[in-house]
PDB file of C-alpha atoms in Angstrom:
ATOM      1  CA  UNK A  20       7.263  16.319   8.975  1.00  0.00           C
ATOM      2  CA  UNK A  21       3.561  16.237   8.174  1.00  0.00           C
ATOM      3  CA  UNK A  22       2.934  13.757   5.150  1.00  0.00           C
ATOM      4  CA  UNK A  23       0.612  16.174   3.279  1.00  0.00           C
ATOM      5  CA  UNK A  24       1.002  17.734  -0.410  1.00  0.00           C
ATOM      6  CA  UNK A  25      -1.077  18.675  -3.559  1.00  0.00           C
ATOM      7  CA  UNK A  26      -0.369  17.011  -6.569  1.00  0.00           C
ATOM      8  CA  UNK A  27      -1.446  17.636 -10.467  1.00  0.00           C
ATOM      9  CA  UNK A  28      -0.218  15.166 -13.154  1.00  0.00           C
ATOM     10  CA  UNK A  29      -1.522  14.293 -16.014  1.00  0.00           C
ATOM     11  CA  UNK A  30      -0.854  10.324 -16.541  1.00  0.00           C
ATOM     12  CA  UNK A  31      -2.412   8.161 -19.750  1.00  0.00           C
ATOM     13  CA  UNK A  32      -5.219  10.855 -20.429  1.00  0.00           C
ATOM     14  CA  UNK A  33      -6.263  11.943 -16.833  1.00  0.00           C
ATOM     15  CA  UNK A  34      -5.691  14.273 -14.848  1.00  0.00           C
ATOM     16  CA  UNK A  35      -4.938  13.281 -11.041  1.00  0.00           C
ATOM     17  CA  UNK A  36      -5.318  15.195  -8.000  1.00  0.00           C
ATOM     18  CA  UNK A  37      -4.076  14.304  -4.431  1.00  0.00           C
ATOM     19  CA  UNK A  38      -4.592  16.131  -1.399  1.00  0.00           C
ATOM     20  CA  UNK A  39      -2.694  14.820   1.833  1.00  0.00           C
ATOM     21  CA  UNK A  40      -4.132  15.232   4.935  1.00  0.00           C
ATOM     22  CA  UNK A  41      -2.358  14.184   8.358  1.00  0.00           C
ATOM     23  CA  UNK A  42      -3.720  12.715  11.477  1.00  0.00           C
ATOM     24  CA  UNK A  43      -2.960  11.146  14.820  1.00  0.00           C
ATOM     25  CA  UNK A  44      -3.766   8.445  16.692  1.00  0.00           C
ATOM     26  CA  UNK A  45      -5.738   5.628  14.832  1.00  0.00           C
ATOM     27  CA  UNK A  46      -4.701   4.710  10.946  1.00  0.00           C
ATOM     28  CA  UNK A  47      -5.920   2.652   8.317  1.00  0.00           C
ATOM     29  CA  UNK A  48      -3.785   2.475   5.610  1.00  0.00           C
ATOM     30  CA  UNK A  49      -4.941   0.777   2.314  1.00  0.00           C
ATOM     31  CA  UNK A  50      -2.324  -1.249   0.265  1.00  0.00           C
ATOM     32  CA  UNK A  51      -3.758  -1.330  -3.340  1.00  0.00           C
ATOM     33  CA  UNK A  52      -3.395  -2.037  -6.899  1.00  0.00           C
ATOM     34  CA  UNK A  53      -5.268  -3.572  -9.187  1.00  0.00           C
ATOM     35  CA  UNK A  54      -2.768  -5.224 -10.828  1.00  0.00           C
ATOM     36  CA  UNK A  55      -1.448  -8.291  -9.430  1.00  0.00           C
ATOM     37  CA  UNK A  56       2.305  -9.139  -8.885  1.00  0.00           C
ATOM     38  CA  UNK A  57       3.196  -6.205  -7.466  1.00  0.00           C
ATOM     39  CA  UNK A  58       3.779  -6.726  -3.765  1.00  0.00           C
ATOM     40  CA  UNK A  59       0.567  -5.930  -2.258  1.00  0.00           C
ATOM     41  CA  UNK A  60       0.434  -8.376   0.562  1.00  0.00           C
ATOM     42  CA  UNK A  61       4.417  -8.491   1.020  1.00  0.00           C
ATOM     43  CA  UNK A  62       4.144  -4.450   1.419  1.00  0.00           C
ATOM     44  CA  UNK A  63       1.210  -5.122   3.762  1.00  0.00           C
ATOM     45  CA  UNK A  64       3.305  -7.875   6.039  1.00  0.00           C
ATOM     46  CA  UNK A  65       6.488  -5.553   6.219  1.00  0.00           C
ATOM     47  CA  UNK A  66       4.487  -2.383   6.850  1.00  0.00           C
ATOM     48  CA  UNK A  67       2.383  -4.125   9.760  1.00  0.00           C
ATOM     49  CA  UNK A  68       5.749  -5.429  11.196  1.00  0.00           C
ATOM     50  CA  UNK A  69       7.424  -2.015  11.075  1.00  0.00           C
ATOM     51  CA  UNK A  70       4.317  -0.373  12.456  1.00  0.00           C
ATOM     52  CA  UNK A  71       4.092  -3.150  15.711  1.00  0.00           C
ATOM     53  CA  UNK A  72       7.244  -1.622  16.904  1.00  0.00           C
ATOM     54  CA  UNK A  73       5.340   1.153  18.079  1.00  0.00           C
ATOM     55  CA  UNK A  74       2.042   0.202  18.748  1.00  0.00           C
ATOM     56  CA  UNK A  75      -1.057  -2.431  18.111  1.00  0.00           C
ATOM     57  CA  UNK A  76      -1.340  -3.718  14.325  1.00  0.00           C
ATOM     58  CA  UNK A  77      -3.819  -5.762  12.627  1.00  0.00           C
ATOM     59  CA  UNK A  78      -3.737  -6.693   8.621  1.00  0.00           C
ATOM     60  CA  UNK A  79      -7.108  -6.751   7.451  1.00  0.00           C
ATOM     61  CA  UNK A  80      -6.688  -9.538   4.437  1.00  0.00           C
ATOM     62  CA  UNK A  81      -9.010  -8.937   1.645  1.00  0.00           C
ATOM     63  CA  UNK A  82      -7.035 -10.666  -0.911  1.00  0.00           C
ATOM     64  CA  UNK A  83      -9.090 -13.667  -2.268  1.00  0.00           C
ATOM     65  CA  UNK A  84      -5.782 -15.800  -2.111  1.00  0.00           C
ATOM     66  CA  UNK A  85      -5.702 -15.178   1.669  1.00  0.00           C
ATOM     67  CA  UNK A  86      -1.787 -14.873   1.198  1.00  0.00           C
ATOM     68  CA  UNK A  87      -1.016 -12.648   4.244  1.00  0.00           C
ATOM     69  CA  UNK A  88      -3.480 -15.232   6.648  1.00  0.00           C
ATOM     70  CA  UNK A  89      -1.089 -18.415   4.936  1.00  0.00           C
ATOM     71  CA  UNK A  90       1.893 -16.395   6.228  1.00  0.00           C
ATOM     72  CA  UNK A  91       0.582 -15.827   9.698  1.00  0.00           C
ATOM     73  CA  UNK A  92      -0.321 -19.578   9.838  1.00  0.00           C
ATOM     74  CA  UNK A  93       3.332 -20.756   8.518  1.00  0.00           C
ATOM     75  CA  UNK A  94       5.307 -18.803  10.844  1.00  0.00           C
ATOM     76  CA  UNK A  95       4.808 -16.110  13.623  1.00  0.00           C
ATOM     77  CA  UNK A  96       4.094 -12.919  12.678  1.00  0.00           C
ATOM     78  CA  UNK A  97       4.405  -9.691  15.495  1.00  0.00           C
ATOM     79  CA  UNK A  98       0.614  -8.715  14.304  1.00  0.00           C
ATOM     80  CA  UNK A  99      -2.908  -9.637  14.381  1.00  0.00           C
ATOM     81  CA  UNK A 100      -4.569 -10.980  10.848  1.00  0.00           C
ATOM     82  CA  UNK A 101      -7.899 -10.956   9.987  1.00  0.00           C
ATOM     83  CA  UNK A 102     -10.159 -12.302   7.328  1.00  0.00           C
ATOM     84  CA  UNK A 103     -12.139  -9.777   5.314  1.00  0.00           C
ATOM     85  CA  UNK A 104     -15.364 -10.086   5.102  1.00  0.00           C
ATOM     86  CA  UNK A 105     -16.144  -8.428   1.464  1.00  0.00           C
ATOM     87  CA  UNK A 106     -20.119  -7.413   2.174  1.00  0.00           C
ATOM     88  CA  UNK A 107     -18.351  -5.496   5.355  1.00  0.00           C
ATOM     89  CA  UNK A 108     -15.185  -4.432   4.542  1.00  0.00           C
ATOM     90  CA  UNK A 109     -15.349  -1.095   5.793  1.00  0.00           C
ATOM     91  CA  UNK A 110     -16.988  -2.070   9.088  1.00  0.00           C
ATOM     92  CA  UNK A 111     -14.496  -4.069   9.742  1.00  0.00           C
ATOM     93  CA  UNK A 112     -11.619  -1.286   9.347  1.00  0.00           C
ATOM     94  CA  UNK A 113     -13.523   0.872  11.321  1.00  0.00           C
ATOM     95  CA  UNK A 114     -14.361  -1.540  14.140  1.00  0.00           C
ATOM     96  CA  UNK A 115     -10.865  -3.021  14.431  1.00  0.00           C
ATOM     97  CA  UNK A 116      -9.601   0.566  14.318  1.00  0.00           C
ATOM     98  CA  UNK A 117     -11.681   1.282  17.319  1.00  0.00           C
ATOM     99  CA  UNK A 118     -10.465  -1.613  19.158  1.00  0.00           C
ATOM    100  CA  UNK A 119      -6.757  -1.166  18.924  1.00  0.00           C
ATOM    101  CA  UNK A 120      -4.533   0.913  21.806  1.00  0.00           C
ATOM    102  CA  UNK A 121      -4.184   4.536  21.884  1.00  0.00           C
ATOM    103  CA  UNK A 122      -1.441   4.133  18.600  1.00  0.00           C
ATOM    104  CA  UNK A 123      -3.725   1.636  16.471  1.00  0.00           C
ATOM    105  CA  UNK A 124      -2.660   0.787  13.118  1.00  0.00           C
ATOM    106  CA  UNK A 125      -4.792  -1.391  10.585  1.00  0.00           C
ATOM    107  CA  UNK A 126      -3.206  -2.117   7.344  1.00  0.00           C
ATOM    108  CA  UNK A 127      -5.845  -3.423   4.533  1.00  0.00           C
ATOM    109  CA  UNK A 128      -4.656  -5.651   1.949  1.00  0.00           C
ATOM    110  CA  UNK A 129      -6.650  -5.752  -1.361  1.00  0.00           C
ATOM    111  CA  UNK A 130      -7.113  -8.363  -4.204  1.00  0.00           C
ATOM    112  CA  UNK A 131      -5.939  -7.514  -7.870  1.00  0.00           C
ATOM    113  CA  UNK A 132      -8.729  -6.622 -10.427  1.00  0.00           C
ATOM    114  CA  UNK A 133     -11.376  -5.762  -7.815  1.00  0.00           C
ATOM    115  CA  UNK A 134     -12.649  -2.736  -8.520  1.00  0.00           C
ATOM    116  CA  UNK A 135     -15.278  -2.246  -5.773  1.00  0.00           C
ATOM    117  CA  UNK A 136     -12.918  -3.736  -2.717  1.00  0.00           C
ATOM    118  CA  UNK A 137     -10.661  -0.848  -3.776  1.00  0.00           C
ATOM    119  CA  UNK A 138     -13.016   1.349  -3.641  1.00  0.00           C
ATOM    120  CA  UNK A 139     -13.938   0.222  -0.155  1.00  0.00           C
ATOM    121  CA  UNK A 140     -10.639   0.306   1.179  1.00  0.00           C
ATOM    122  CA  UNK A 141     -10.082   3.619  -0.010  1.00  0.00           C
ATOM    123  CA  UNK A 142     -13.053   5.163   1.078  1.00  0.00           C
ATOM    124  CA  UNK A 143     -12.710   4.043   4.471  1.00  0.00           C
ATOM    125  CA  UNK A 144      -8.617   4.375   4.791  1.00  0.00           C
ATOM    126  CA  UNK A 145      -6.473   7.613   6.070  1.00  0.00           C
ATOM    127  CA  UNK A 146      -3.583   6.607   3.656  1.00  0.00           C
ATOM    128  CA  UNK A 147      -3.422   4.683   0.275  1.00  0.00           C
ATOM    129  CA  UNK A 148      -0.444   3.024  -0.854  1.00  0.00           C
ATOM    130  CA  UNK A 149       0.104   1.807  -4.225  1.00  0.00           C
ATOM    131  CA  UNK A 150       2.861  -0.461  -4.808  1.00  0.00           C
ATOM    132  CA  UNK A 151       4.077  -0.343  -8.790  1.00  0.00           C
ATOM    133  CA  UNK A 152       6.763  -2.709  -9.850  1.00  0.00           C
ATOM    134  CA  UNK A 153       8.630  -0.426 -12.796  1.00  0.00           C
ATOM    135  CA  UNK A 154       7.980  -2.336 -15.977  1.00  0.00           C
ATOM    136  CA  UNK A 155       6.389  -1.069 -19.065  1.00  0.00           C
ATOM    137  CA  UNK A 156       3.043  -3.208 -18.310  1.00  0.00           C
ATOM    138  CA  UNK A 157       2.580  -2.432 -14.623  1.00  0.00           C
ATOM    139  CA  UNK A 158       3.129   1.235 -15.391  1.00  0.00           C
ATOM    140  CA  UNK A 159       0.877   1.108 -18.393  1.00  0.00           C
ATOM    141  CA  UNK A 160      -1.985  -0.241 -16.153  1.00  0.00           C
ATOM    142  CA  UNK A 161      -1.548   1.999 -13.220  1.00  0.00           C
ATOM    143  CA  UNK A 162      -4.210   4.204 -14.861  1.00  0.00           C
ATOM    144  CA  UNK A 163      -7.241   1.817 -13.983  1.00  0.00           C
ATOM    145  CA  UNK A 164      -6.309   2.183 -10.416  1.00  0.00           C
ATOM    146  CA  UNK A 165      -5.581   6.160 -10.268  1.00  0.00           C
ATOM    147  CA  UNK A 166      -9.279   6.654 -12.002  1.00  0.00           C
ATOM    148  CA  UNK A 167     -10.743   4.264  -9.118  1.00  0.00           C
ATOM    149  CA  UNK A 168      -9.107   6.464  -6.755  1.00  0.00           C
ATOM    150  CA  UNK A 169      -9.903   9.956  -8.406  1.00  0.00           C
ATOM    151  CA  UNK A 170     -13.570   8.450  -8.104  1.00  0.00           C
ATOM    152  CA  UNK A 171     -13.163   7.731  -4.481  1.00  0.00           C
ATOM    153  CA  UNK A 172     -11.647  10.972  -4.249  1.00  0.00           C
ATOM    154  CA  UNK A 173     -14.854  12.726  -5.812  1.00  0.00           C
ATOM    155  CA  UNK A 174     -16.528  11.187  -3.156  1.00  0.00           C
ATOM    156  CA  UNK A 175     -15.235  11.553   0.123  1.00  0.00           C
ATOM    157  CA  UNK A 176     -12.830  14.494  -0.685  1.00  0.00           C
ATOM    158  CA  UNK A 177      -9.297  14.416   0.258  1.00  0.00           C
ATOM    159  CA  UNK A 178      -7.281  11.351  -0.750  1.00  0.00           C
ATOM    160  CA  UNK A 179      -3.644  11.021   0.734  1.00  0.00           C
ATOM    161  CA  UNK A 180      -2.291   8.457  -1.691  1.00  0.00           C
ATOM    162  CA  UNK A 181       1.412   7.337  -2.355  1.00  0.00           C
ATOM    163  CA  UNK A 182       3.106   5.166  -5.203  1.00  0.00           C
ATOM    164  CA  UNK A 183       5.460   2.827  -3.602  1.00  0.00           C
ATOM    165  CA  UNK A 184       8.293   1.458  -6.561  1.00  0.00           C
ATOM    166  CA  UNK A 185       8.834  -2.222  -5.368  1.00  0.00           C
ATOM    167  CA  UNK A 186      10.989  -4.903  -7.514  1.00  0.00           C
ATOM    168  CA  UNK A 187      13.432  -2.017  -7.773  1.00  0.00           C
ATOM    169  CA  UNK A 188      16.217  -2.672  -9.763  1.00  0.00           C
ATOM    170  CA  UNK A 189      18.448   1.312 -10.384  1.00  0.00           C
ATOM    171  CA  UNK A 190      20.465  -0.575 -13.262  1.00  0.00           C
ATOM    172  CA  UNK A 191      17.627  -1.422 -15.059  1.00  0.00           C
ATOM    173  CA  UNK A 192      16.842   0.882 -18.141  1.00  0.00           C
ATOM    174  CA  UNK A 193      12.737   0.411 -17.545  1.00  0.00           C
ATOM    175  CA  UNK A 194      13.175   1.202 -14.157  1.00  0.00           C
ATOM    176  CA  UNK A 195      14.640   4.269 -14.580  1.00  0.00           C
ATOM    177  CA  UNK A 196      11.996   5.372 -17.094  1.00  0.00           C
ATOM    178  CA  UNK A 197       9.524   4.040 -14.952  1.00  0.00           C
ATOM    179  CA  UNK A 198      11.155   6.506 -12.101  1.00  0.00           C
ATOM    180  CA  UNK A 199      11.027   9.448 -14.389  1.00  0.00           C
ATOM    181  CA  UNK A 200       7.646   9.291 -15.564  1.00  0.00           C
ATOM    182  CA  UNK A 201       6.010   8.502 -12.189  1.00  0.00           C
ATOM    183  CA  UNK A 202       8.120  11.406 -10.559  1.00  0.00           C
ATOM    184  CA  UNK A 203       5.588  13.733 -11.803  1.00  0.00           C
ATOM    185  CA  UNK A 204       3.093  11.963  -8.928  1.00  0.00           C
ATOM    186  CA  UNK A 205       3.058  11.730  -5.261  1.00  0.00           C
ATOM    187  CA  UNK A 206       5.620   9.083  -5.696  1.00  0.00           C
ATOM    188  CA  UNK A 207       7.997   8.232  -2.092  1.00  0.00           C
ATOM    189  CA  UNK A 208      11.419   8.488  -1.982  1.00  0.00           C
ATOM    190  CA  UNK A 209      12.162   4.926  -0.658  1.00  0.00           C
ATOM    191  CA  UNK A 210      12.705   2.270  -2.882  1.00  0.00           C
ATOM    192  CA  UNK A 211      12.061  -1.614  -2.504  1.00  0.00           C
ATOM    193  CA  UNK A 212      14.975  -3.747  -4.587  1.00  0.00           C
ATOM    194  CA  UNK A 213      14.056  -6.970  -5.985  1.00  0.00           C
ATOM    195  CA  UNK A 214      15.907  -8.974  -3.318  1.00  0.00           C
ATOM    196  CA  UNK A 215      15.785 -12.459  -2.329  1.00  0.00           C
ATOM    197  CA  UNK A 216      15.342 -11.781   1.159  1.00  0.00           C
ATOM    198  CA  UNK A 217      11.637 -10.671   0.094  1.00  0.00           C
ATOM    199  CA  UNK A 218      11.040 -13.355  -2.369  1.00  0.00           C
ATOM    200  CA  UNK A 219      12.190 -15.807   0.402  1.00  0.00           C
ATOM    201  CA  UNK A 220      10.580 -14.634   2.970  1.00  0.00           C
ATOM    202  CA  UNK A 221       7.135 -15.847   2.890  1.00  0.00           C
ATOM    203  CA  UNK A 222       6.065 -17.799   6.192  1.00  0.00           C
ATOM    204  CA  UNK A 223       8.746 -16.398   8.716  1.00  0.00           C
ATOM    205  CA  UNK A 224       8.912 -12.959  10.666  1.00  0.00           C
ATOM    206  CA  UNK A 225      10.426 -10.417   8.537  1.00  0.00           C
ATOM    207  CA  UNK A 226      13.705  -8.975   9.594  1.00  0.00           C
ATOM    208  CA  UNK A 227      14.905  -6.828   7.140  1.00  0.00           C
ATOM    209  CA  UNK A 228      13.131  -3.826   7.528  1.00  0.00           C
ATOM    210  CA  UNK A 229      15.703  -1.151   6.649  1.00  0.00           C
ATOM    211  CA  UNK A 230      13.304   0.023   3.025  1.00  0.00           C
ATOM    212  CA  UNK A 231      10.068  -0.138   4.363  1.00  0.00           C
ATOM    213  CA  UNK A 232      10.743   1.268   7.473  1.00  0.00           C
ATOM    214  CA  UNK A 233      11.884   3.999   5.513  1.00  0.00           C
ATOM    215  CA  UNK A 234       8.500   3.841   3.186  1.00  0.00           C
ATOM    216  CA  UNK A 235       6.416   3.587   6.048  1.00  0.00           C
ATOM    217  CA  UNK A 236       8.065   6.509   7.565  1.00  0.00           C
ATOM    218  CA  UNK A 237       7.176   8.678   4.294  1.00  0.00           C
ATOM    219  CA  UNK A 238       3.505   7.290   4.516  1.00  0.00           C
ATOM    220  CA  UNK A 239       2.852   8.583   8.066  1.00  0.00           C
ATOM    221  CA  UNK A 240       4.463  11.833   7.903  1.00  0.00           C
ATOM    222  CA  UNK A 241       7.459  10.415  10.061  1.00  0.00           C
TER     223      UNK A 241
END
């Protein structure tokens, strides 16, 4: 099933238009959100682990805290991690894409509160994933990220964007309300639950891949 859609939605006074696109071969996936603490680095690592089962993968760590690089230095990960250079992030992503094999994947982990890096990563990406925690403040601050993505789309055209709910607990009212609100958007069906196995997984090789596996299949159109 090709991951392709057109969604028109209104959120916090702005209109979001997402035009999905499919594609074969090399793939660049940007994991973005201007809000910190939503699981961007964790998502990048788990997505890369899932994707490594089907070909060569590299994570381009553009986060100022270098979380993925530190994770890699603390344990064995089944993929390569490269430090991003801010002034040549887009070129790095393309160069890494060209160096991979037939089923090559480049995943870009981005920092919070940095519109320039978010814009660059989204501009070069084939897929954009926005992890969002289902809290009032996280959903409210999503608007700023969507506005940057709208600007990118206005410049380059089609932008395949998906929202991924992380730290999910369906028993909580706020989680259900966030799900209902974001249901008008290109929201992935997969949910990343608030599990200690994610919180305690730093430095080790990810082993519980069921939830991120389902999310990855949706992102790439599996």
